[in-house]
Amino acid sequence: MTTRVRFAPSPTGYLHIGGVRTALFNWLWARKTRGVFVLRIEDTDQERSTQDSVRVILESLKWLGLTWDEGPEVGGSSGPYGQMERLSIYARYADRLIHEGKAYRCYCTKEELEAQRAALKARDPKATFKYPGTCRDRRPEPELPFVVRFRSPGSGSVTYVDKVFGEVTTPNAAQQDFVLLRSDGVPLYNFGAVVDDIAMDITLVARGRDHMVNTPPQILLYEALGRRPPEFAHLPMMLAPNGEKLSKRHGAVSVEQYRDQGYAPAAVLNYLARFGWSHGDQEVFSVDELVAAFDWEHCNRGDGKFDAKKFLAINHEHLKSERLMATGEYVARTIPFLASRGLSAMDPAKVEPAIPMIRERASTFVDAADRLDFVFRDPPAIDPAAAAKFLVAENAPRLVELAAVLEKVTPWTTLGIEAAVEAWLARVGLPIKEVAQPARVALTGRTASPGLFDVIAVLGRAQAIARLRAAASAT
């Protein structure tokens, strides 16, 4: 049997990284088993769902590389892939359940139900209201508005084997006659999800642990519809450092924020994969390695706390490793961040030689662009405090002499430059520290930069000499 999994977000805002973790685990399993990854948009929250949110979801998944095999923009045999386009399908399934006596029309008004809740609370403030089955045997009244309710069994239990949590049993007495369709024909979550998963032949439903409460009623629906339930895998929750549900108030939580902060897509996937799953002591993975190693047996049951420092450290590992990111990709991902600093129309061929001198230290592409700014901004932005300390009259002759030394360097390589400069310093009896900081500020505008000889080599002979002389004349 072909593995078919799905990611079914609600388009009510940004794509939360907790949702991405769910998408990732489904995607990894589909790729590992050579199965099918379906993207479905659950847009039944008509007040909050927007097309802009759909766009954000699609763009975020594309940026991450989580391509889908069926769904929006791709199509497939089980479409349409937006729930509001599938209302006639839900109506057919609901009518079938009503005809078979497994569901019924409920004519109770909102006011009647509120009165019943209030009466229960007055009798027992701690009691949880369950629909009492008022309309279970009520005769049809076609002229009245109604919702469709499932006729839940009052005895027995639902048992399933979760691929993460093991065997789970829930007594049916814990259920009530839950609503399948609202009066406007829009399905509630459990019914819409089950109908769609049946129609799309989903073989495994992997989602957050907070959905475990939905699994028993969904299994009851599968059984009522004469279908074998799919397998289930519920994932531990992603919590904030203080143990609360992770949200915006705890910092960046959307895919777009991490993209804009200069994180690498593969690093985001790496961190999220390790959040709730382990593979020995290995922390850093390429995407291909994740696909090869992923399994359900090593998923954790315990919820975890989001660690921004560890996330950044994983990103740094990806950025500095040529094994995990080819230089060409590094260049391509850095150029937009250079452009955001006003350094537009960058030639990749000119950016690439500068990457090695900053790659070991840059933790994000924003950081990389900042460290490269002086290379492509001419003249460089000079830090006033650095200039006041180092670009002073007494250092001007040394900058001029250094420029003269660079005019004669052959070959123009980091080692060649270093050898020529050290020979000059030895001849004039100067320690490197007397020249290095003034030269660094003249060349980069900063007191902290990559190695001085690397900087000179990357700038090139003409630009390095021009900057040294300009700084000397300005003192």
mmCIF file with all atom_site columns, N, CA, C and O in Angstrom, residues 73-95:
data_model
loop_
_atom_site.group_PDB
_atom_site.id
_atom_site.type_symbol
_atom_site.label_atom_id
_atom_site.label_alt_id
_atom_site.label_comp_id
_atom_site.label_asym_id
_atom_site.label_entity_id
_atom_site.label_seq_id
_atom_site.pdbx_PDB_ins_code
_atom_site.Cartn_x
_atom_site.Cartn_y
_atom_site.Cartn_z
_atom_site.occupancy
_atom_site.B_iso_or_equiv
_atom_site.pdbx_formal_charge
_atom_site.auth_seq_id
_atom_site.auth_comp_id
_atom_site.auth_asym_id
_atom_site.auth_atom_id
_atom_site.pdbx_PDB_model_num
ATOM 1  N N  . GLU A 1 73 ? -2.222  24.459 -6.402 1.00 0.00 ? 73 GLU A N  1
ATOM 2  C CA . GLU A 1 73 ? -1.231  24.769 -7.438 1.00 0.00 ? 73 GLU A CA 1
ATOM 3  C C  . GLU A 1 73 ? -0.636  23.526 -8.092 1.00 0.00 ? 73 GLU A C  1
ATOM 4  O O  . GLU A 1 73 ? 0.067   23.623 -9.085 1.00 0.00 ? 73 GLU A O  1
ATOM 5  N N  . VAL A 1 74 ? -0.895  22.350 -7.517 1.00 0.00 ? 74 VAL A N  1
ATOM 6  C CA . VAL A 1 74 ? -0.353  21.107 -8.059 1.00 0.00 ? 74 VAL A CA 1
ATOM 7  C C  . VAL A 1 74 ? -1.466  20.236 -8.628 1.00 0.00 ? 74 VAL A C  1
ATOM 8  O O  . VAL A 1 74 ? -1.307  19.590 -9.658 1.00 0.00 ? 74 VAL A O  1
ATOM 9  N N  . GLY A 1 75 ? -2.606  20.252 -7.943 1.00 0.00 ? 75 GLY A N  1
ATOM 10 C CA . GLY A 1 75 ? -3.724  19.421 -8.371 1.00 0.00 ? 75 GLY A CA 1
ATOM 11 C C  . GLY A 1 75 ? -3.601  18.004 -7.849 1.00 0.00 ? 75 GLY A C  1
ATOM 12 O O  . GLY A 1 75 ? -2.852  17.724 -6.923 1.00 0.00 ? 75 GLY A O  1
ATOM 13 N N  . GLY A 1 76 ? -4.351  17.110 -8.451 1.00 0.00 ? 76 GLY A N  1
ATOM 14 C CA . GLY A 1 76 ? -4.369  15.723 -8.024 1.00 0.00 ? 76 GLY A CA 1
ATOM 15 C C  . GLY A 1 76 ? -5.747  15.132 -8.217 1.00 0.00 ? 76 GLY A C  1
ATOM 16 O O  . GLY A 1 76 ? -6.726  15.845 -8.487 1.00 0.00 ? 76 GLY A O  1
ATOM 17 N N  . SER A 1 77 ? -5.844  13.833 -8.055 1.00 0.00 ? 77 SER A N  1
ATOM 18 C CA . SER A 1 77 ? -7.098  13.125 -8.324 1.00 0.00 ? 77 SER A CA 1
ATOM 19 C C  . SER A 1 77 ? -8.119  13.248 -7.200 1.00 0.00 ? 77 SER A C  1
ATOM 20 O O  . SER A 1 77 ? -9.263  12.827 -7.363 1.00 0.00 ? 77 SER A O  1
ATOM 21 N N  . SER A 1 78 ? -7.712  13.799 -6.043 1.00 0.00 ? 78 SER A N  1
ATOM 22 C CA . SER A 1 78 ? -8.621  13.851 -4.893 1.00 0.00 ? 78 SER A CA 1
ATOM 23 C C  . SER A 1 78 ? -9.116  15.251 -4.592 1.00 0.00 ? 78 SER A C  1
ATOM 24 O O  . SER A 1 78 ? -9.688  15.496 -3.535 1.00 0.00 ? 78 SER A O  1
ATOM 25 N N  . GLY A 1 79 ? -8.883  16.183 -5.503 1.00 0.00 ? 79 GLY A N  1
ATOM 26 C CA . GLY A 1 79 ? -9.261  17.580 -5.258 1.00 0.00 ? 79 GLY A CA 1
ATOM 27 C C  . GLY A 1 79 ? -10.760 17.799 -5.333 1.00 0.00 ? 79 GLY A C  1
ATOM 28 O O  . GLY A 1 79 ? -11.527 16.877 -5.614 1.00 0.00 ? 79 GLY A O  1
ATOM 29 N N  . PRO A 1 80 ? -11.228 19.009 -5.059 1.00 0.00 ? 80 PRO A N  1
ATOM 30 C CA . PRO A 1 80 ? -10.407 20.180 -4.711 1.00 0.00 ? 80 PRO A CA 1
ATOM 31 C C  . PRO A 1 80 ? -9.784  20.034 -3.319 1.00 0.00 ? 80 PRO A C  1
ATOM 32 O O  . PRO A 1 80 ? -10.240 19.233 -2.506 1.00 0.00 ? 80 PRO A O  1
ATOM 33 N N  . TYR A 1 81 ? -8.755  20.873 -3.039 1.00 0.00 ? 81 TYR A N  1
ATOM 34 C CA . TYR A 1 81 ? -7.981  20.717 -1.815 1.00 0.00 ? 81 TYR A CA 1
ATOM 35 C C  . TYR A 1 81 ? -8.219  21.844 -0.813 1.00 0.00 ? 81 TYR A C  1
ATOM 36 O O  . TYR A 1 81 ? -7.461  21.981 0.141  1.00 0.00 ? 81 TYR A O  1
ATOM 37 N N  . GLY A 1 82 ? -9.281  22.600 -1.018 1.00 0.00 ? 82 GLY A N  1
ATOM 38 C CA . GLY A 1 82 ? -9.745  23.568 -0.035 1.00 0.00 ? 82 GLY A CA 1
ATOM 39 C C  . GLY A 1 82 ? -11.116 23.126 0.462  1.00 0.00 ? 82 GLY A C  1
ATOM 40 O O  . GLY A 1 82 ? -11.999 22.767 -0.337 1.00 0.00 ? 82 GLY A O  1
ATOM 41 N N  . GLN A 1 83 ? -11.324 23.115 1.778  1.00 0.00 ? 83 GLN A N  1
ATOM 42 C CA . GLN A 1 83 ? -12.556 22.534 2.310  1.00 0.00 ? 83 GLN A CA 1
ATOM 43 C C  . GLN A 1 83 ? -13.815 23.283 1.884  1.00 0.00 ? 83 GLN A C  1
ATOM 44 O O  . GLN A 1 83 ? -14.861 22.667 1.696  1.00 0.00 ? 83 GLN A O  1
ATOM 45 N N  . MET A 1 84 ? -13.740 24.597 1.737  1.00 0.00 ? 84 MET A N  1
ATOM 46 C CA . MET A 1 84 ? -14.938 25.344 1.344  1.00 0.00 ? 84 MET A CA 1
ATOM 47 C C  . MET A 1 84 ? -15.362 25.026 -0.088 1.00 0.00 ? 84 MET A C  1
ATOM 48 O O  . MET A 1 84 ? -16.473 25.362 -0.490 1.00 0.00 ? 84 MET A O  1
ATOM 49 N N  . GLU A 1 85 ? -14.499 24.365 -0.842 1.00 0.00 ? 85 GLU A N  1
ATOM 50 C CA . GLU A 1 85 ? -14.863 23.913 -2.183 1.00 0.00 ? 85 GLU A CA 1
ATOM 51 C C  . GLU A 1 85 ? -15.442 22.500 -2.172 1.00 0.00 ? 85 GLU A C  1
ATOM 52 O O  . GLU A 1 85 ? -15.825 21.976 -3.219 1.00 0.00 ? 85 GLU A O  1
ATOM 53 N N  . ARG A 1 86 ? -15.553 21.898 -0.987 1.00 0.00 ? 86 ARG A N  1
ATOM 54 C CA . ARG A 1 86 ? -15.952 20.496 -0.875 1.00 0.00 ? 86 ARG A CA 1
ATOM 55 C C  . ARG A 1 86 ? -17.267 20.327 -0.114 1.00 0.00 ? 86 ARG A C  1
ATOM 56 O O  . ARG A 1 86 ? -17.585 19.228 0.353  1.00 0.00 ? 86 ARG A O  1
ATOM 57 N N  . LEU A 1 87 ? -18.040 21.396 0.024  1.00 0.00 ? 87 LEU A N  1
ATOM 58 C CA . LEU A 1 87 ? -19.248 21.332 0.854  1.00 0.00 ? 87 LEU A CA 1
ATOM 59 C C  . LEU A 1 87 ? -20.246 20.285 0.362  1.00 0.00 ? 87 LEU A C  1
ATOM 60 O O  . LEU A 1 87 ? -20.904 19.624 1.172  1.00 0.00 ? 87 LEU A O  1
ATOM 61 N N  . SER A 1 88 ? -20.348 20.122 -0.944 1.00 0.00 ? 88 SER A N  1
ATOM 62 C CA . SER A 1 88 ? -21.297 19.129 -1.468 1.00 0.00 ? 88 SER A CA 1
ATOM 63 C C  . SER A 1 88 ? -20.881 17.708 -1.084 1.00 0.00 ? 88 SER A C  1
ATOM 64 O O  . SER A 1 88 ? -21.722 16.825 -0.900 1.00 0.00 ? 88 SER A O  1
ATOM 65 N N  . ILE A 1 89 ? -19.585 17.486 -0.959 1.00 0.00 ? 89 ILE A N  1
ATOM 66 C CA . ILE A 1 89 ? -19.086 16.163 -0.554 1.00 0.00 ? 89 ILE A CA 1
ATOM 67 C C  . ILE A 1 89 ? -19.485 15.873 0.888  1.00 0.00 ? 89 ILE A C  1
ATOM 68 O O  . ILE A 1 89 ? -19.965 14.781 1.210  1.00 0.00 ? 89 ILE A O  1
ATOM 69 N N  . TYR A 1 90 ? -19.317 16.865 1.772  1.00 0.00 ? 90 TYR A N  1
ATOM 70 C CA . TYR A 1 90 ? -19.698 16.662 3.175  1.00 0.00 ? 90 TYR A CA 1
ATOM 71 C C  . TYR A 1 90 ? -21.200 16.434 3.291  1.00 0.00 ? 90 TYR A C  1
ATOM 72 O O  . TYR A 1 90 ? -21.651 15.617 4.107  1.00 0.00 ? 90 TYR A O  1
ATOM 73 N N  . ALA A 1 91 ? -21.976 17.134 2.484  1.00 0.00 ? 91 ALA A N  1
ATOM 74 C CA . ALA A 1 91 ? -23.434 16.976 2.529  1.00 0.00 ? 91 ALA A CA 1
ATOM 75 C C  . ALA A 1 91 ? -23.835 15.548 2.168  1.00 0.00 ? 91 ALA A C  1
ATOM 76 O O  . ALA A 1 91 ? -24.722 14.956 2.803  1.00 0.00 ? 91 ALA A O  1
ATOM 77 N N  . ARG A 1 92 ? -23.170 14.970 1.171  1.00 0.00 ? 92 ARG A N  1
ATOM 78 C CA . ARG A 1 92 ? -23.483 13.607 0.757  1.00 0.00 ? 92 ARG A CA 1
ATOM 79 C C  . ARG A 1 92 ? -23.171 12.615 1.873  1.00 0.00 ? 92 ARG A C  1
ATOM 80 O O  . ARG A 1 92 ? -23.958 11.705 2.158  1.00 0.00 ? 92 ARG A O  1
ATOM 81 N N  . TYR A 1 93 ? -22.028 12.769 2.493  1.00 0.00 ? 93 TYR A N  1
ATOM 82 C CA . TYR A 1 93 ? -21.656 11.867 3.583  1.00 0.00 ? 93 TYR A CA 1
ATOM 83 C C  . TYR A 1 93 ? -22.610 12.020 4.768  1.00 0.00 ? 93 TYR A C  1
ATOM 84 O O  . TYR A 1 93 ? -22.989 11.027 5.417  1.00 0.00 ? 93 TYR A O  1
ATOM 85 N N  . ALA A 1 94 ? -23.014 13.244 5.071  1.00 0.00 ? 94 ALA A N  1
ATOM 86 C CA . ALA A 1 94 ? -23.940 13.477 6.184  1.00 0.00 ? 94 ALA A CA 1
ATOM 87 C C  . ALA A 1 94 ? -25.300 12.854 5.885  1.00 0.00 ? 94 ALA A C  1
ATOM 88 O O  . ALA A 1 94 ? -25.914 12.218 6.762  1.00 0.00 ? 94 ALA A O  1
ATOM 89 N N  . ASP A 1 95 ? -25.782 13.022 4.666  1.00 0.00 ? 95 ASP A N  1
ATOM 90 C CA . ASP A 1 95 ? -27.074 12.430 4.287  1.00 0.00 ? 95 ASP A CA 1
ATOM 91 C C  . ASP A 1 95 ? -27.030 10.906 4.397  1.00 0.00 ? 95 ASP A C  1
ATOM 92 O O  . ASP A 1 95 ? -28.005 10.273 4.822  1.00 0.00 ? 95 ASP A O  1
#
